[in-house]
PDB file of C-alpha atoms and ligand atoms in Angstrom:
ATOM      1  CA  UNK A   1      -0.082  -0.040   0.033  1.00  0.00           C
ATOM      2  CA  UNK A   2       1.382   3.415  -0.937  1.00  0.00           C
ATOM      3  CA  UNK A   3      -0.023   6.293   0.733  1.00  0.00           C
ATOM      4  CA  UNK A   4       0.422  10.098   0.936  1.00  0.00           C
ATOM      5  CA  UNK A   5      -0.649  11.778   4.066  1.00  0.00           C
ATOM      6  CA  UNK A   6      -1.405  15.496   3.919  1.00  0.00           C
ATOM      7  CA  UNK A   7      -2.700  18.286   6.036  1.00  0.00           C
ATOM      8  CA  UNK A   8      -1.752  21.698   7.446  1.00  0.00           C
ATOM      9  CA  UNK A   9       0.886  22.158  10.051  1.00  0.00           C
ATOM     10  CA  UNK A  10      -0.620  21.148  13.410  1.00  0.00           C
ATOM     11  CA  UNK A  11      -3.280  18.904  11.926  1.00  0.00           C
ATOM     12  CA  UNK A  12      -1.920  15.951  13.953  1.00  0.00           C
ATOM     13  CA  UNK A  13      -0.351  14.324  10.864  1.00  0.00           C
ATOM     14  CA  UNK A  14       2.642  12.872  12.551  1.00  0.00           C
ATOM     15  CA  UNK A  15       0.737  11.025  15.308  1.00  0.00           C
ATOM     16  CA  UNK A  16      -2.020   9.732  13.038  1.00  0.00           C
ATOM     17  CA  UNK A  17       0.546   8.854  10.237  1.00  0.00           C
ATOM     18  CA  UNK A  18       2.645   6.719  12.627  1.00  0.00           C
ATOM     19  CA  UNK A  19      -0.580   4.780  13.822  1.00  0.00           C
ATOM     20  CA  UNK A  20      -1.835   4.293  10.287  1.00  0.00           C
ATOM     21  CA  UNK A  21       1.615   3.124   9.022  1.00  0.00           C
ATOM     22  CA  UNK A  22       1.784   0.568  11.767  1.00  0.00           C
ATOM     23  CA  UNK A  23      -1.684  -0.683  10.986  1.00  0.00           C
ATOM     24  CA  UNK A  24      -0.762  -1.089   7.322  1.00  0.00           C
ATOM     25  CA  UNK A  25       2.553  -2.682   7.967  1.00  0.00           C
ATOM     26  CA  UNK A  26       4.518   0.003   5.981  1.00  0.00           C
ATOM     27  CA  UNK A  27       7.286   2.297   7.034  1.00  0.00           C
ATOM     28  CA  UNK A  28       6.211   5.872   8.230  1.00  0.00           C
ATOM     29  CA  UNK A  29       8.428   8.220   6.317  1.00  0.00           C
ATOM     30  CA  UNK A  30       8.165  11.867   7.595  1.00  0.00           C
ATOM     31  CA  UNK A  31      10.378  14.302   5.894  1.00  0.00           C
ATOM     32  CA  UNK A  32      10.099  16.648   8.854  1.00  0.00           C
ATOM     33  CA  UNK A  33      11.402  13.841  11.157  1.00  0.00           C
ATOM     34  CA  UNK A  34      14.290  13.102   8.790  1.00  0.00           C
ATOM     35  CA  UNK A  35      15.245  16.677   8.676  1.00  0.00           C
ATOM     36  CA  UNK A  36      15.072  16.999  12.383  1.00  0.00           C
ATOM     37  CA  UNK A  37      17.166  13.910  12.951  1.00  0.00           C
ATOM     38  CA  UNK A  38      19.715  15.413  10.517  1.00  0.00           C
ATOM     39  CA  UNK A  39      19.692  18.797  12.498  1.00  0.00           C
ATOM     40  CA  UNK A  40      20.127  16.897  15.838  1.00  0.00           C
ATOM     41  CA  UNK A  41      23.100  14.857  14.373  1.00  0.00           C
ATOM     42  CA  UNK A  42      24.612  17.975  12.912  1.00  0.00           C
ATOM     43  CA  UNK A  43      25.032  16.499   9.376  1.00  0.00           C
ATOM     44  CA  UNK A  44      25.506  18.601   6.272  1.00  0.00           C
ATOM     45  CA  UNK A  45      21.996  18.095   5.248  1.00  0.00           C
ATOM     46  CA  UNK A  46      20.725  19.032   8.669  1.00  0.00           C
ATOM     47  CA  UNK A  47      22.747  22.333   8.555  1.00  0.00           C
ATOM     48  CA  UNK A  48      21.293  23.200   5.204  1.00  0.00           C
ATOM     49  CA  UNK A  49      17.810  22.261   6.100  1.00  0.00           C
ATOM     50  CA  UNK A  50      17.785  24.076   9.456  1.00  0.00           C
ATOM     51  CA  UNK A  51      17.851  27.682   8.217  1.00  0.00           C
ATOM     52  CA  UNK A  52      14.816  26.998   6.193  1.00  0.00           C
ATOM     53  CA  UNK A  53      12.791  25.154   8.882  1.00  0.00           C
ATOM     54  CA  UNK A  54      13.597  27.852  11.366  1.00  0.00           C
ATOM     55  CA  UNK A  55      12.182  30.486   9.107  1.00  0.00           C
ATOM     56  CA  UNK A  56       9.056  28.401   8.377  1.00  0.00           C
ATOM     57  CA  UNK A  57      10.088  27.962   4.769  1.00  0.00           C
ATOM     58  CA  UNK A  58      10.305  24.775   2.699  1.00  0.00           C
ATOM     59  CA  UNK A  59      13.724  23.119   2.177  1.00  0.00           C
ATOM     60  CA  UNK A  60      14.654  23.551  -1.521  1.00  0.00           C
ATOM     61  CA  UNK A  61      13.126  20.789  -3.675  1.00  0.00           C
ATOM     62  CA  UNK A  62      16.376  19.410  -4.895  1.00  0.00           C
ATOM     63  CA  UNK A  63      17.477  18.674  -1.402  1.00  0.00           C
ATOM     64  CA  UNK A  64      14.158  17.113  -0.309  1.00  0.00           C
ATOM     65  CA  UNK A  65      13.603  15.182  -3.468  1.00  0.00           C
ATOM     66  CA  UNK A  66      17.090  13.547  -3.312  1.00  0.00           C
ATOM     67  CA  UNK A  67      16.559  12.601   0.287  1.00  0.00           C
ATOM     68  CA  UNK A  68      13.179  10.954  -0.384  1.00  0.00           C
ATOM     69  CA  UNK A  69      14.447   9.131  -3.529  1.00  0.00           C
ATOM     70  CA  UNK A  70      17.132   7.597  -1.559  1.00  0.00           C
ATOM     71  CA  UNK A  71      14.780   6.637   1.342  1.00  0.00           C
ATOM     72  CA  UNK A  72      12.271   4.995  -0.986  1.00  0.00           C
ATOM     73  CA  UNK A  73      15.117   2.663  -2.375  1.00  0.00           C
ATOM     74  CA  UNK A  74      15.435   0.991   1.098  1.00  0.00           C
ATOM     75  CA  UNK A  75      14.196  -2.556   1.302  1.00  0.00           C
ATOM     76  CA  UNK A  76      11.546  -1.755   3.916  1.00  0.00           C
ATOM     77  CA  UNK A  77       9.615   0.096   1.269  1.00  0.00           C
ATOM     78  CA  UNK A  78       9.033  -2.953  -0.873  1.00  0.00           C
ATOM     79  CA  UNK A  79       5.565  -3.584   0.661  1.00  0.00           C
ATOM     80  CA  UNK A  80       4.819   0.146   0.374  1.00  0.00           C
ATOM     81  CA  UNK A  81       5.215   3.185   2.379  1.00  0.00           C
ATOM     82  CA  UNK A  82       3.230   6.076   4.092  1.00  0.00           C
ATOM     83  CA  UNK A  83       4.701   9.492   3.149  1.00  0.00           C
ATOM     84  CA  UNK A  84       4.002  12.069   5.830  1.00  0.00           C
ATOM     85  CA  UNK A  85       4.928  15.736   4.678  1.00  0.00           C
ATOM     86  CA  UNK A  86       5.832  14.826   1.119  1.00  0.00           C
ATOM     87  CA  UNK A  87       5.068  15.816  -1.563  1.00  0.00           C
ATOM     88  CA  UNK A  88       4.547  19.509  -0.574  1.00  0.00           C
ATOM     89  CA  UNK A  89       5.131  21.430  -3.861  1.00  0.00           C
ATOM     90  CA  UNK A  90       4.164  20.884  -7.493  1.00  0.00           C
ATOM     91  CA  UNK A  91       7.798  19.952  -8.350  1.00  0.00           C
ATOM     92  CA  UNK A  92       7.692  17.349  -5.544  1.00  0.00           C
ATOM     93  CA  UNK A  93       4.636  15.703  -6.939  1.00  0.00           C
ATOM     94  CA  UNK A  94       6.286  15.498 -10.411  1.00  0.00           C
ATOM     95  CA  UNK A  95       9.395  14.008  -8.813  1.00  0.00           C
ATOM     96  CA  UNK A  96       7.249  11.435  -6.749  1.00  0.00           C
ATOM     97  CA  UNK A  97       5.455  10.406  -9.941  1.00  0.00           C
ATOM     98  CA  UNK A  98       8.752   9.909 -11.738  1.00  0.00           C
ATOM     99  CA  UNK A  99      10.058   7.803  -8.825  1.00  0.00           C
ATOM    100  CA  UNK A 100       6.985   5.528  -8.743  1.00  0.00           C
ATOM    101  CA  UNK A 101       6.632   5.204 -12.482  1.00  0.00           C
ATOM    102  CA  UNK A 102      10.390   4.132 -12.870  1.00  0.00           C
ATOM    103  CA  UNK A 103       9.708   1.464 -10.026  1.00  0.00           C
ATOM    104  CA  UNK A 104       6.374   0.421 -11.850  1.00  0.00           C
ATOM    105  CA  UNK A 105       4.316   1.536  -8.878  1.00  0.00           C
ATOM    106  CA  UNK A 106       1.508   3.876  -8.290  1.00  0.00           C
ATOM    107  CA  UNK A 107      -0.077   5.690  -5.211  1.00  0.00           C
ATOM    108  CA  UNK A 108      -3.122   3.897  -3.777  1.00  0.00           C
ATOM    109  CA  UNK A 109      -4.502   6.838  -1.695  1.00  0.00           C
ATOM    110  CA  UNK A 110      -3.847  10.431  -0.691  1.00  0.00           C
ATOM    111  CA  UNK A 111      -5.313  11.282   2.762  1.00  0.00           C
ATOM    112  CA  UNK A 112      -5.981  14.717   3.790  1.00  0.00           C
ATOM    113  CA  UNK A 113      -6.514  15.313   7.508  1.00  0.00           C
ATOM    114  CA  UNK A 114      -8.763  18.390   7.644  1.00  0.00           C
ATOM    115  CA  UNK A 115      -8.831  20.784  10.611  1.00  0.00           C
ATOM    116  CA  UNK A 116     -10.053  24.309  11.510  1.00  0.00           C
ATOM    117  CA  UNK A 117      -7.202  26.784  11.249  1.00  0.00           C
ATOM    118  CA  UNK A 118      -7.858  28.350  14.792  1.00  0.00           C
ATOM    119  CA  UNK A 119      -7.658  24.983  16.290  1.00  0.00           C
ATOM    120  CA  UNK A 120      -4.343  24.350  14.492  1.00  0.00           C
ATOM    121  CA  UNK A 121      -2.673  27.619  15.725  1.00  0.00           C
ATOM    122  CA  UNK A 122      -3.702  26.670  19.378  1.00  0.00           C
ATOM    123  CA  UNK A 123      -2.351  23.191  18.926  1.00  0.00           C
ATOM    124  CA  UNK A 124       1.052  24.527  17.640  1.00  0.00           C
ATOM    125  CA  UNK A 125       1.487  27.089  20.310  1.00  0.00           C
ATOM    126  CA  UNK A 126       0.875  24.310  22.874  1.00  0.00           C
ATOM    127  CA  UNK A 127       3.456  22.034  21.181  1.00  0.00           C
ATOM    128  CA  UNK A 128       6.012  24.916  21.201  1.00  0.00           C
ATOM    129  CA  UNK A 129       5.727  24.975  24.898  1.00  0.00           C
ATOM    130  CA  UNK A 130       5.921  21.238  25.356  1.00  0.00           C
ATOM    131  CA  UNK A 131       8.584  20.223  22.808  1.00  0.00           C
ATOM    132  CA  UNK A 132      10.513  23.417  22.257  1.00  0.00           C
ATOM    133  CA  UNK A 133      10.560  23.079  18.535  1.00  0.00           C
ATOM    134  CA  UNK A 134      12.318  26.061  16.986  1.00  0.00           C
ATOM    135  CA  UNK A 135       9.841  26.410  14.230  1.00  0.00           C
ATOM    136  CA  UNK A 136       6.904  26.687  16.624  1.00  0.00           C
ATOM    137  CA  UNK A 137       7.116  30.422  17.490  1.00  0.00           C
ATOM    138  CA  UNK A 138       4.085  32.348  16.540  1.00  0.00           C
ATOM    139  CA  UNK A 139       5.441  34.205  13.682  1.00  0.00           C
ATOM    140  CA  UNK A 140       7.032  31.075  12.211  1.00  0.00           C
ATOM    141  CA  UNK A 141       3.741  29.150  12.717  1.00  0.00           C
ATOM    142  CA  UNK A 142       1.848  31.975  10.812  1.00  0.00           C
ATOM    143  CA  UNK A 143       4.489  31.750   7.974  1.00  0.00           C
ATOM    144  CA  UNK A 144       4.212  27.931   7.841  1.00  0.00           C
ATOM    145  CA  UNK A 145       0.507  28.189   7.434  1.00  0.00           C
ATOM    146  CA  UNK A 146       0.945  30.637   4.668  1.00  0.00           C
ATOM    147  CA  UNK A 147       3.339  28.590   2.816  1.00  0.00           C
ATOM    148  CA  UNK A 148       1.101  25.600   3.239  1.00  0.00           C
ATOM    149  CA  UNK A 149      -1.847  27.412   1.743  1.00  0.00           C
ATOM    150  CA  UNK A 150       0.228  28.852  -1.219  1.00  0.00           C
ATOM    151  CA  UNK A 151       2.338  25.854  -2.153  1.00  0.00           C
ATOM    152  CA  UNK A 152       0.723  22.617  -0.715  1.00  0.00           C
ATOM    153  CA  UNK A 153      -3.000  23.202  -0.602  1.00  0.00           C
ATOM    154  CA  UNK A 154      -3.204  23.283  -4.459  1.00  0.00           C
ATOM    155  CA  UNK A 155      -1.833  19.680  -4.616  1.00  0.00           C
ATOM    156  CA  UNK A 156      -5.072  18.528  -3.045  1.00  0.00           C
ATOM    157  CA  UNK A 157      -6.823  19.437  -6.253  1.00  0.00           C
ATOM    158  CA  UNK A 158      -4.265  17.628  -8.299  1.00  0.00           C
ATOM    159  CA  UNK A 159      -4.822  14.351  -6.338  1.00  0.00           C
ATOM    160  CA  UNK A 160      -8.536  14.974  -6.126  1.00  0.00           C
ATOM    161  CA  UNK A 161      -8.593  15.127 -10.006  1.00  0.00           C
ATOM    162  CA  UNK A 162      -6.771  11.805 -10.172  1.00  0.00           C
ATOM    163  CA  UNK A 163      -9.465  10.372  -7.960  1.00  0.00           C
ATOM    164  CA  UNK A 164      -6.952   9.531  -5.176  1.00  0.00           C
ATOM    165  CA  UNK A 165      -8.023  12.003  -2.452  1.00  0.00           C
ATOM    166  CA  UNK A 166      -9.781  10.933   0.624  1.00  0.00           C
ATOM    167  CA  UNK A 167     -10.700  13.591   3.293  1.00  0.00           C
ATOM    168  CA  UNK A 168     -10.771  12.586   7.011  1.00  0.00           C
ATOM    169  CA  UNK A 169     -11.965  14.989   9.754  1.00  0.00           C
ATOM    170  CA  UNK A 170      -8.943  15.644  12.028  1.00  0.00           C
ATOM    171  CA  UNK A 171     -10.993  17.535  14.699  1.00  0.00           C
ATOM    172  CA  UNK A 172     -11.499  15.807  18.075  1.00  0.00           C
ATOM    173  CA  UNK A 173      -9.513  13.387  20.186  1.00  0.00           C
ATOM    174  CA  UNK A 174      -6.567  11.365  18.863  1.00  0.00           C
ATOM    175  CA  UNK A 175      -8.536   7.953  19.092  1.00  0.00           C
ATOM    176  CA  UNK A 176     -11.703   9.336  17.388  1.00  0.00           C
ATOM    177  CA  UNK A 177      -9.458  10.596  14.398  1.00  0.00           C
ATOM    178  CA  UNK A 178      -7.693   7.254  14.286  1.00  0.00           C
ATOM    179  CA  UNK A 179     -10.959   5.308  14.104  1.00  0.00           C
ATOM    180  CA  UNK A 180     -12.133   7.560  11.172  1.00  0.00           C
ATOM    181  CA  UNK A 181      -8.911   7.169   9.365  1.00  0.00           C
ATOM    182  CA  UNK A 182      -8.728   3.319   9.738  1.00  0.00           C
ATOM    183  CA  UNK A 183     -12.502   3.111   8.612  1.00  0.00           C
ATOM    184  CA  UNK A 184     -11.798   4.874   5.238  1.00  0.00           C
ATOM    185  CA  UNK A 185      -8.199   3.776   4.485  1.00  0.00           C
ATOM    186  CA  UNK A 186      -7.777   0.273   5.851  1.00  0.00           C
ATOM    187  CA  UNK A 187     -11.179  -1.103   4.767  1.00  0.00           C
ATOM    188  CA  UNK A 188     -10.683   0.586   1.366  1.00  0.00           C
TER     189      UNK A 188
HETATM  190  P1  LIG B   1       4.643  20.526  10.119  1.00  0.00           P
HETATM  191  O1  LIG B   1       3.764  19.628   9.180  1.00  0.00           O
HETATM  192  O2  LIG B   1       4.157  20.614  11.455  1.00  0.00           O
HETATM  193  O3  LIG B   1       4.966  21.814   9.468  1.00  0.00           O
HETATM  194  P2  LIG B   1       6.963  18.763   9.580  1.00  0.00           P
HETATM  195  O4  LIG B   1       7.645  18.208  10.589  1.00  0.00           O
HETATM  196  O5  LIG B   1       6.230  17.964   8.480  1.00  0.00           O
HETATM  197  O6  LIG B   1       6.021  19.938  10.247  1.00  0.00           O
HETATM  198  O7  LIG B   1       8.014  19.663   8.683  1.00  0.00           O
HETATM  199  C1  LIG B   1       8.864  20.680   9.377  1.00  0.00           C
HETATM  200  C2  LIG B   1       9.636  21.438   8.432  1.00  0.00           C
HETATM  201  O8  LIG B   1      10.497  20.531   7.667  1.00  0.00           O
HETATM  202  C3  LIG B   1       8.853  22.157   7.330  1.00  0.00           C
HETATM  203  O9  LIG B   1       8.351  23.418   7.949  1.00  0.00           O
HETATM  204  C4  LIG B   1       9.927  22.378   6.227  1.00  0.00           C
HETATM  205  O10 LIG B   1      10.784  23.474   6.585  1.00  0.00           O
HETATM  206  C5  LIG B   1      10.681  21.077   6.393  1.00  0.00           C
HETATM  207  N1  LIG B   1      10.017  20.125   5.375  1.00  0.00           N
HETATM  208  C6  LIG B   1       9.376  18.941   5.725  1.00  0.00           C
HETATM  209  N2  LIG B   1       8.954  18.259   4.597  1.00  0.00           N
HETATM  210  C7  LIG B   1       9.173  19.047   3.507  1.00  0.00           C
HETATM  211  C8  LIG B   1       9.024  19.009   2.146  1.00  0.00           C
HETATM  212  N3  LIG B   1       8.392  17.880   1.660  1.00  0.00           N
HETATM  213  N4  LIG B   1       9.521  19.912   1.364  1.00  0.00           N
HETATM  214  C9  LIG B   1      10.247  20.994   2.012  1.00  0.00           C
HETATM  215  N5  LIG B   1      10.511  21.198   3.255  1.00  0.00           N
HETATM  216  C10 LIG B   1       9.978  20.222   4.013  1.00  0.00           C
END
């Protein structure tokens, strides 16, 4: 099963994506997590990515695409994968299409976790306090939401036109959201 998971910052994507990937028996590949791990380890990739992340901007496509291309060649991706936070730009969609095509594969479903924007800002401010993420200050949060609206929200139309998009209400408790998700994706 090959799944793309989308939703604005603070939609609770990471939590739900991990649960869903476990349920489907495929690796949970979060570009945000991979970037943060690289920042923590002080790798060259981490140093490059950090200045964009801290400003609420996207890491350049060339960097992100190369990272995902490499990750998808790992053996654990043979049965499929769940991509969380990728693709986020038109260019990344084209790149993912090319990666899948050359492997003779296709996406099965694109899940959008939908939330109300006021709720999202509240969640992110809370997470900033709890986890101390450097990209969770209020200015940066606002910028990340803008970037999402400008660059990523349009991709939902692309996937909807391809008949791949499934929308799941991301409001409410973690367990409620998980049951909704499993109901539409796993039974699918
Ligand atoms: P969130 O969804 O809460 O914004 P993520 O953990 O998915 O957080 O991503 C954190 C940051 O990592 C993004 O703001 C961006 O700078 C970078 N990033 C993650 N995925 C991508 C991507 N596909 N393309 C470019 N930058 C990315």
